[in-house]
Structures are given as structure tokens and as C-alpha cells.
GROMACS .gro file of C-alpha atoms in nm:
model
  297
    1UNK     CA    1   0.032  -0.255   2.981
    2UNK     CA    2   0.102   0.092   2.848
    3UNK     CA    3   0.299  -0.050   2.553
    4UNK     CA    4   0.015  -0.293   2.481
    5UNK     CA    5  -0.228  -0.003   2.461
    6UNK     CA    6   0.015   0.184   2.237
    7UNK     CA    7   0.044  -0.098   1.982
    8UNK     CA    8  -0.336  -0.123   1.956
    9UNK     CA    9  -0.353   0.254   1.910
   10UNK     CA   10  -0.095   0.238   1.630
   11UNK     CA   11  -0.285  -0.047   1.467
   12UNK     CA   12  -0.611   0.148   1.479
   13UNK     CA   13  -0.454   0.468   1.343
   14UNK     CA   14  -0.280   0.279   1.060
   15UNK     CA   15  -0.606   0.110   0.965
   16UNK     CA   16  -0.778   0.448   0.941
   17UNK     CA   17  -0.493   0.604   0.744
   18UNK     CA   18  -0.438   0.324   0.493
   19UNK     CA   19  -0.808   0.246   0.463
   20UNK     CA   20  -0.874   0.612   0.382
   21UNK     CA   21  -0.596   0.630   0.121
   22UNK     CA   22  -0.811   0.469  -0.148
   23UNK     CA   23  -1.091   0.725  -0.130
   24UNK     CA   24  -0.828   1.004  -0.128
   25UNK     CA   25  -0.685   0.861  -0.452
   26UNK     CA   26  -1.034   0.858  -0.601
   27UNK     CA   27  -1.094   1.221  -0.501
   28UNK     CA   28  -0.752   1.323  -0.627
   29UNK     CA   29  -0.833   1.181  -0.972
   30UNK     CA   30  -1.122   1.427  -1.015
   31UNK     CA   31  -0.884   1.705  -1.121
   32UNK     CA   32  -0.563   1.514  -1.193
   33UNK     CA   33  -0.455   1.239  -1.430
   34UNK     CA   34  -0.313   0.916  -1.281
   35UNK     CA   35   0.040   1.020  -1.380
   36UNK     CA   36   0.001   1.362  -1.222
   37UNK     CA   37  -0.147   1.218  -0.902
   38UNK     CA   38   0.130   0.962  -0.861
   39UNK     CA   39   0.405   1.215  -0.932
   40UNK     CA   40   0.264   1.477  -0.695
   41UNK     CA   41   0.226   1.212  -0.424
   42UNK     CA   42   0.594   1.119  -0.450
   43UNK     CA   43   0.715   1.480  -0.460
   44UNK     CA   44   0.504   1.584  -0.160
   45UNK     CA   45   0.609   1.279   0.042
   46UNK     CA   46   0.977   1.338  -0.040
   47UNK     CA   47   0.953   1.690   0.101
   48UNK     CA   48   0.794   1.564   0.424
   49UNK     CA   49   1.051   1.287   0.472
   50UNK     CA   50   1.347   1.511   0.391
   51UNK     CA   51   1.236   1.753   0.661
   52UNK     CA   52   1.254   1.484   0.931
   53UNK     CA   53   1.522   1.244   0.810
   54UNK     CA   54   1.754   1.385   0.542
   55UNK     CA   55   2.065   1.302   0.748
   56UNK     CA   56   1.966   0.933   0.741
   57UNK     CA   57   2.075   0.919   0.375
   58UNK     CA   58   2.438   0.911   0.488
   59UNK     CA   59   2.371   0.590   0.684
   60UNK     CA   60   2.319   0.394   0.361
   61UNK     CA   61   2.631   0.228   0.219
   62UNK     CA   62   2.722   0.217  -0.151
   63UNK     CA   63   2.646  -0.156  -0.162
   64UNK     CA   64   2.296  -0.100  -0.020
   65UNK     CA   65   2.186   0.176  -0.257
   66UNK     CA   66   2.103  -0.069  -0.538
   67UNK     CA   67   1.861  -0.256  -0.314
   68UNK     CA   68   1.719   0.073  -0.181
   69UNK     CA   69   1.650   0.179  -0.542
   70UNK     CA   70   1.481  -0.154  -0.624
   71UNK     CA   71   1.280  -0.123  -0.302
   72UNK     CA   72   1.171   0.225  -0.412
   73UNK     CA   73   1.061   0.096  -0.752
   74UNK     CA   74   0.858  -0.197  -0.617
   75UNK     CA   75   0.744  -0.052  -0.284
   76UNK     CA   76   0.626   0.290  -0.400
   77UNK     CA   77   0.704   0.415  -0.751
   78UNK     CA   78   0.511   0.155  -0.952
   79UNK     CA   79   0.223   0.107  -0.702
   80UNK     CA   80   0.132   0.477  -0.676
   81UNK     CA   81   0.070   0.489  -1.050
   82UNK     CA   82  -0.090   0.144  -1.069
   83UNK     CA   83  -0.345   0.229  -0.797
   84UNK     CA   84  -0.419   0.564  -0.960
   85UNK     CA   85  -0.488   0.400  -1.298
   86UNK     CA   86  -0.693   0.122  -1.135
   87UNK     CA   87  -0.923   0.366  -0.959
   88UNK     CA   88  -1.011   0.540  -1.284
   89UNK     CA   89  -1.224   0.231  -1.354
   90UNK     CA   90  -1.291   0.041  -1.030
   91UNK     CA   91  -1.431   0.149  -0.693
   92UNK     CA   92  -1.193   0.249  -0.414
   93UNK     CA   93  -1.348  -0.012  -0.182
   94UNK     CA   94  -1.260  -0.293  -0.426
   95UNK     CA   95  -0.902  -0.164  -0.453
   96UNK     CA   96  -0.869  -0.173  -0.073
   97UNK     CA   97  -0.985  -0.535  -0.060
   98UNK     CA   98  -0.761  -0.656  -0.343
   99UNK     CA   99  -0.461  -0.499  -0.170
  100UNK     CA  100  -0.510  -0.762   0.102
  101UNK     CA  101  -0.339  -1.006  -0.136
  102UNK     CA  102   0.000  -0.863  -0.034
  103UNK     CA  103   0.073  -1.112   0.251
  104UNK     CA  104  -0.020  -1.402   0.024
  105UNK     CA  105   0.207  -1.286  -0.257
  106UNK     CA  106   0.484  -1.226  -0.002
  107UNK     CA  107   0.476  -1.597   0.087
  108UNK     CA  108   0.486  -1.704  -0.280
  109UNK     CA  109   0.770  -1.469  -0.380
  110UNK     CA  110   0.963  -1.559  -0.066
  111UNK     CA  111   0.957  -1.921  -0.180
  112UNK     CA  112   1.035  -1.852  -0.547
  113UNK     CA  113   1.311  -1.595  -0.497
  114UNK     CA  114   1.462  -1.679  -0.160
  115UNK     CA  115   1.358  -2.045  -0.113
  116UNK     CA  116   1.168  -1.963   0.208
  117UNK     CA  117   0.960  -2.272   0.285
  118UNK     CA  118   0.585  -2.256   0.340
  119UNK     CA  119   0.332  -2.506   0.474
  120UNK     CA  120   0.015  -2.671   0.348
  121UNK     CA  121  -0.204  -2.419   0.530
  122UNK     CA  122  -0.018  -2.134   0.367
  123UNK     CA  123  -0.067  -2.292   0.024
  124UNK     CA  124  -0.441  -2.323   0.095
  125UNK     CA  125  -0.439  -1.959   0.209
  126UNK     CA  126  -0.276  -1.842  -0.114
  127UNK     CA  127  -0.523  -2.042  -0.326
  128UNK     CA  128  -0.818  -1.900  -0.131
  129UNK     CA  129  -0.683  -1.548  -0.169
  130UNK     CA  130  -0.653  -1.583  -0.545
  131UNK     CA  131  -1.000  -1.740  -0.561
  132UNK     CA  132  -1.143  -1.444  -0.368
  133UNK     CA  133  -0.969  -1.202  -0.601
  134UNK     CA  134  -1.117  -1.386  -0.899
  135UNK     CA  135  -1.466  -1.359  -0.749
  136UNK     CA  136  -1.424  -0.986  -0.694
  137UNK     CA  137  -1.289  -0.920  -1.042
  138UNK     CA  138  -1.513  -1.140  -1.259
  139UNK     CA  139  -1.838  -1.121  -1.062
  140UNK     CA  140  -1.777  -0.758  -0.976
  141UNK     CA  141  -1.768  -0.679  -1.346
  142UNK     CA  142  -2.124  -0.812  -1.375
  143UNK     CA  143  -2.241  -0.604  -1.077
  144UNK     CA  144  -2.084  -0.288  -1.222
  145UNK     CA  145  -2.097  -0.332  -1.601
  146UNK     CA  146  -2.009   0.035  -1.653
  147UNK     CA  147  -1.668  -0.024  -1.493
  148UNK     CA  148  -1.375  -0.194  -1.665
  149UNK     CA  149  -1.270  -0.458  -1.412
  150UNK     CA  150  -0.962  -0.547  -1.614
  151UNK     CA  151  -0.815  -0.244  -1.437
  152UNK     CA  152  -0.835  -0.447  -1.114
  153UNK     CA  153  -0.531  -0.624  -1.255
  154UNK     CA  154  -0.331  -0.309  -1.180
  155UNK     CA  155  -0.405  -0.356  -0.809
  156UNK     CA  156  -0.299  -0.721  -0.828
  157UNK     CA  157   0.030  -0.615  -0.994
  158UNK     CA  158   0.077  -0.349  -0.725
  159UNK     CA  159   0.022  -0.614  -0.456
  160UNK     CA  160   0.292  -0.826  -0.622
  161UNK     CA  161   0.525  -0.524  -0.617
  162UNK     CA  162   0.459  -0.469  -0.245
  163UNK     CA  163   0.530  -0.837  -0.180
  164UNK     CA  164   0.857  -0.820  -0.371
  165UNK     CA  165   0.957  -0.514  -0.172
  166UNK     CA  166   0.877  -0.689   0.157
  167UNK     CA  167   1.111  -0.974   0.065
  168UNK     CA  168   1.388  -0.733  -0.038
  169UNK     CA  169   1.360  -0.547   0.292
  170UNK     CA  170   1.381  -0.872   0.486
  171UNK     CA  171   1.659  -1.036   0.287
  172UNK     CA  172   1.879  -0.744   0.179
  173UNK     CA  173   1.814  -0.435   0.394
  174UNK     CA  174   1.773  -0.580   0.741
  175UNK     CA  175   2.061  -0.373   0.882
  176UNK     CA  176   1.934  -0.037   0.749
  177UNK     CA  177   1.702   0.166   0.971
  178UNK     CA  178   1.341   0.197   0.855
  179UNK     CA  179   1.357   0.577   0.832
  180UNK     CA  180   1.682   0.560   0.631
  181UNK     CA  181   1.518   0.320   0.384
  182UNK     CA  182   1.211   0.546   0.352
  183UNK     CA  183   1.418   0.862   0.293
  184UNK     CA  184   1.648   0.672   0.058
  185UNK     CA  185   1.352   0.537  -0.138
  186UNK     CA  186   1.207   0.880  -0.200
  187UNK     CA  187   1.541   1.044  -0.276
  188UNK     CA  188   1.579   0.789  -0.558
  189UNK     CA  189   1.227   0.857  -0.687
  190UNK     CA  190   1.228   1.237  -0.671
  191UNK     CA  191   1.391   1.312  -1.009
  192UNK     CA  192   1.188   1.049  -1.202
  193UNK     CA  193   0.871   1.183  -1.037
  194UNK     CA  194   0.955   1.541  -1.138
  195UNK     CA  195   1.017   1.422  -1.496
  196UNK     CA  196   0.680   1.242  -1.501
  197UNK     CA  197   0.515   1.552  -1.354
  198UNK     CA  198   0.663   1.773  -1.626
  199UNK     CA  199   0.574   1.553  -1.924
  200UNK     CA  200   0.223   1.481  -1.788
  201UNK     CA  201   0.146   1.853  -1.774
  202UNK     CA  202   0.151   1.867  -1.395
  203UNK     CA  203   0.372   2.176  -1.389
  204UNK     CA  204   0.125   2.370  -1.606
  205UNK     CA  205  -0.191   2.309  -1.405
  206UNK     CA  206  -0.419   2.601  -1.324
  207UNK     CA  207  -0.437   2.582  -0.945
  208UNK     CA  208  -0.717   2.840  -0.949
  209UNK     CA  209  -0.942   2.572  -1.098
  210UNK     CA  210  -1.158   2.444  -0.806
  211UNK     CA  211  -1.132   2.079  -0.913
  212UNK     CA  212  -0.754   2.091  -0.952
  213UNK     CA  213  -0.711   2.278  -0.625
  214UNK     CA  214  -0.923   2.030  -0.428
  215UNK     CA  215  -0.747   1.734  -0.593
  216UNK     CA  216  -0.405   1.872  -0.495
  217UNK     CA  217  -0.527   1.911  -0.137
  218UNK     CA  218  -0.643   1.548  -0.134
  219UNK     CA  219  -0.304   1.433  -0.268
  220UNK     CA  220  -0.123   1.648  -0.013
  221UNK     CA  221  -0.322   1.479   0.266
  222UNK     CA  222  -0.256   1.141   0.106
  223UNK     CA  223   0.120   1.207   0.085
  224UNK     CA  224   0.153   1.327   0.443
  225UNK     CA  225  -0.073   1.077   0.618
  226UNK     CA  226  -0.106   0.782   0.378
  227UNK     CA  227   0.261   0.762   0.281
  228UNK     CA  228   0.507   0.955   0.504
  229UNK     CA  229   0.335   0.926   0.844
  230UNK     CA  230   0.206   0.573   0.777
  231UNK     CA  231   0.557   0.446   0.702
  232UNK     CA  232   0.687   0.587   1.031
  233UNK     CA  233   0.393   0.452   1.233
  234UNK     CA  234   0.421   0.106   1.078
  235UNK     CA  235   0.793   0.092   1.157
  236UNK     CA  236   0.713   0.188   1.517
  237UNK     CA  237   0.441  -0.077   1.534
  238UNK     CA  238   0.680  -0.351   1.419
  239UNK     CA  239   0.934  -0.241   1.682
  240UNK     CA  240   0.693  -0.249   1.978
  241UNK     CA  241   0.496  -0.559   1.875
  242UNK     CA  242   0.563  -0.840   1.628
  243UNK     CA  243   0.544  -0.899   1.255
  244UNK     CA  244   0.235  -1.118   1.305
  245UNK     CA  245   0.051  -0.849   1.502
  246UNK     CA  246   0.155  -0.579   1.254
  247UNK     CA  247   0.021  -0.767   0.953
  248UNK     CA  248  -0.320  -0.790   1.120
  249UNK     CA  249  -0.374  -0.437   0.989
  250UNK     CA  250  -0.456  -0.620   0.665
  251UNK     CA  251  -0.790  -0.727   0.810
  252UNK     CA  252  -0.894  -0.375   0.908
  253UNK     CA  253  -0.796  -0.173   0.600
  254UNK     CA  254  -1.077  -0.313   0.378
  255UNK     CA  255  -1.336  -0.234   0.648
  256UNK     CA  256  -1.234   0.132   0.645
  257UNK     CA  257  -1.205   0.134   0.265
  258UNK     CA  258  -1.554  -0.014   0.223
  259UNK     CA  259  -1.696   0.237   0.475
  260UNK     CA  260  -1.563   0.536   0.278
  261UNK     CA  261  -1.674   0.379  -0.050
  262UNK     CA  262  -2.031   0.336   0.073
  263UNK     CA  263  -2.037   0.695   0.198
  264UNK     CA  264  -1.927   0.805  -0.149
  265UNK     CA  265  -2.209   0.611  -0.316
  266UNK     CA  266  -2.015   0.305  -0.431
  267UNK     CA  267  -2.204  -0.023  -0.471
  268UNK     CA  268  -2.108  -0.306  -0.238
  269UNK     CA  269  -2.312  -0.623  -0.280
  270UNK     CA  270  -2.321  -0.972  -0.133
  271UNK     CA  271  -2.085  -1.102  -0.402
  272UNK     CA  272  -1.831  -0.836  -0.302
  273UNK     CA  273  -1.867  -0.946   0.060
  274UNK     CA  274  -1.811  -1.312  -0.037
  275UNK     CA  275  -1.498  -1.226  -0.235
  276UNK     CA  276  -1.362  -1.015   0.051
  277UNK     CA  277  -1.436  -1.292   0.300
  278UNK     CA  278  -1.254  -1.554   0.091
  279UNK     CA  279  -0.945  -1.330   0.055
  280UNK     CA  280  -0.931  -1.247   0.426
  281UNK     CA  281  -0.975  -1.615   0.516
  282UNK     CA  282  -0.670  -1.690   0.304
  283UNK     CA  283  -0.475  -1.413   0.477
  284UNK     CA  284  -0.582  -1.553   0.814
  285UNK     CA  285  -0.453  -1.901   0.727
  286UNK     CA  286  -0.115  -1.760   0.625
  287UNK     CA  287  -0.077  -1.547   0.938
  288UNK     CA  288  -0.220  -1.811   1.174
  289UNK     CA  289   0.050  -2.046   1.055
  290UNK     CA  290   0.319  -1.785   1.123
  291UNK     CA  291   0.181  -1.731   1.471
  292UNK     CA  292   0.180  -2.105   1.542
  293UNK     CA  293   0.539  -2.142   1.425
  294UNK     CA  294   0.648  -1.856   1.649
  295UNK     CA  295   0.466  -2.009   1.948
  296UNK     CA  296   0.613  -2.353   1.888
  297UNK     CA  297   0.960  -2.204   1.847
   0.00000   0.00000   0.00000
């Protein structure tokens, strides 16, 4: 019973952390460019992870480092910049909803790259998810004509990257501990992030500027909670529950993201609600099928 309570607690905390990440990105962009925000996020997170798990690097074999590097590229490096650029033009609440496409893309890429079979319900779920994304992007552009909803495409690409990373972790890095993968990922990204930080002017920022100072604080919070701590908590959640239960965090993240967006004055209309509902219905069909297969097995 105690472990049951613990998994629900982890699920709730993860929902709050990941759902809050989108508004933190938005606030961080007030004083930073997308390149600076993404680079600082990686550098800060690397420091946190090195403090708790540097020795785990020696647990990764030479053959595994290539996959760890690819996992870093798809699972973190590209998405942190893609989300930052997306939120220069679209609301944080919309970004949080579109990120729910990850489980759907995971199914598609699993089939295309690793020939993992999927069922009719999962196909319907994927189609519904894409339909919901289309509603959000095209109708959302009419609701917010001052925003460039083409930038929502960056979130869709980031979701594809996350899905690719999920398949790599499952197919190629199953024997590596979750903390070792996380530390390995960020050790690979540290030098590229520092280079990006330098050429984007991040090393020459005036931290006495109130906007820059507050933005750096937001990114620091994002790096510690939204990236480093969230990775550890999610790994713990998977260990004490199941993959099906863990992915249910997908349903809760948009709720938290929408809540913060509304508090920050973002517009959320009925058409946004319809799009979100269609996406989450698709996610439900995909996960319900997984649950049924596990029960039958």
C-alpha cells in the first residue's frame, strides 16, 4: 500500500514539474534568446547531474557511447532549443498540449525503425492525435492572429525527437542504468552547449540587468527541477510501477500547463479544448491497448 501511495505521489510531482516547465521557458525568454536559454539549461543540468552521478560515466561501455550520444541529441539537445524557439511565438499552454504527441510518435517510429507491431486501435489513436494537433495549429492561428503558429511545428519536431529517443533507450540501452544514461547524455552535450552559449553572446550577458537576472533564475529552476530532478523521478516511477502507469503523466501535464498559461494571461478557447481533447483521446487509445495486451499476457 505504501508503494502504491508513493507511485501516485511521484506521478503528481512529475505532472507539476513538467507541466510547469513550459511557463518557465516562457519566462526565461524574457531576458534570453532561445539559443542562450537552451545552452544555459544544458550547462546548469550537467552541473547538477555531475554532482550526484559522475562516477556512473564509467559504467558505459565504448560500444554504448554512440547510442548515448544519439540519445542526448534526440532526447535533450534538439528539444531544448526547439521548445525555446516555439515559445517565442506560441503560448506555453499550447506547447504543453502538443508535447502529448510523444506516445503516438513513439508507436509510429517503433514500427518504422524497429518493426514493432501496432494494432488498429493504436492506428486510430495516432490519427486522432495528429488530427488534434492540426486543430490546435490551424484553428489556433485564427484565435491568436498575432502569433505565428508555424512555430508550433518546432514542438511537433521535438515530440518526434523524444519518440526517437524512447525507442533508442528501449532497443539499444536497456542494460545501462537510467542515471548513467542521464549523466552520459549531458556529458556529451556540455561542450556543444558551451560553444552555443559563447557564440550566442551568453557569456557576455550583464547579469545586473533585472530581466536577464530573473530569466537566469527561471532557467536555473527549470534545469534543476524540470530536467535533472524530473529524469530521476521518472526513472524511479518506472521502477516502482509500470510503463503504462508512467505514461499516464501525459494526461496531467497539459492540465498544469494550461493552468499556468491562464494565470499568465494566455488565451484558451473552446477550439483549444477540442484540440486537446482529440489528442488526449488518441493517447488514451494507444495506452489502453498496451494495458490490455499486458493484462491478456
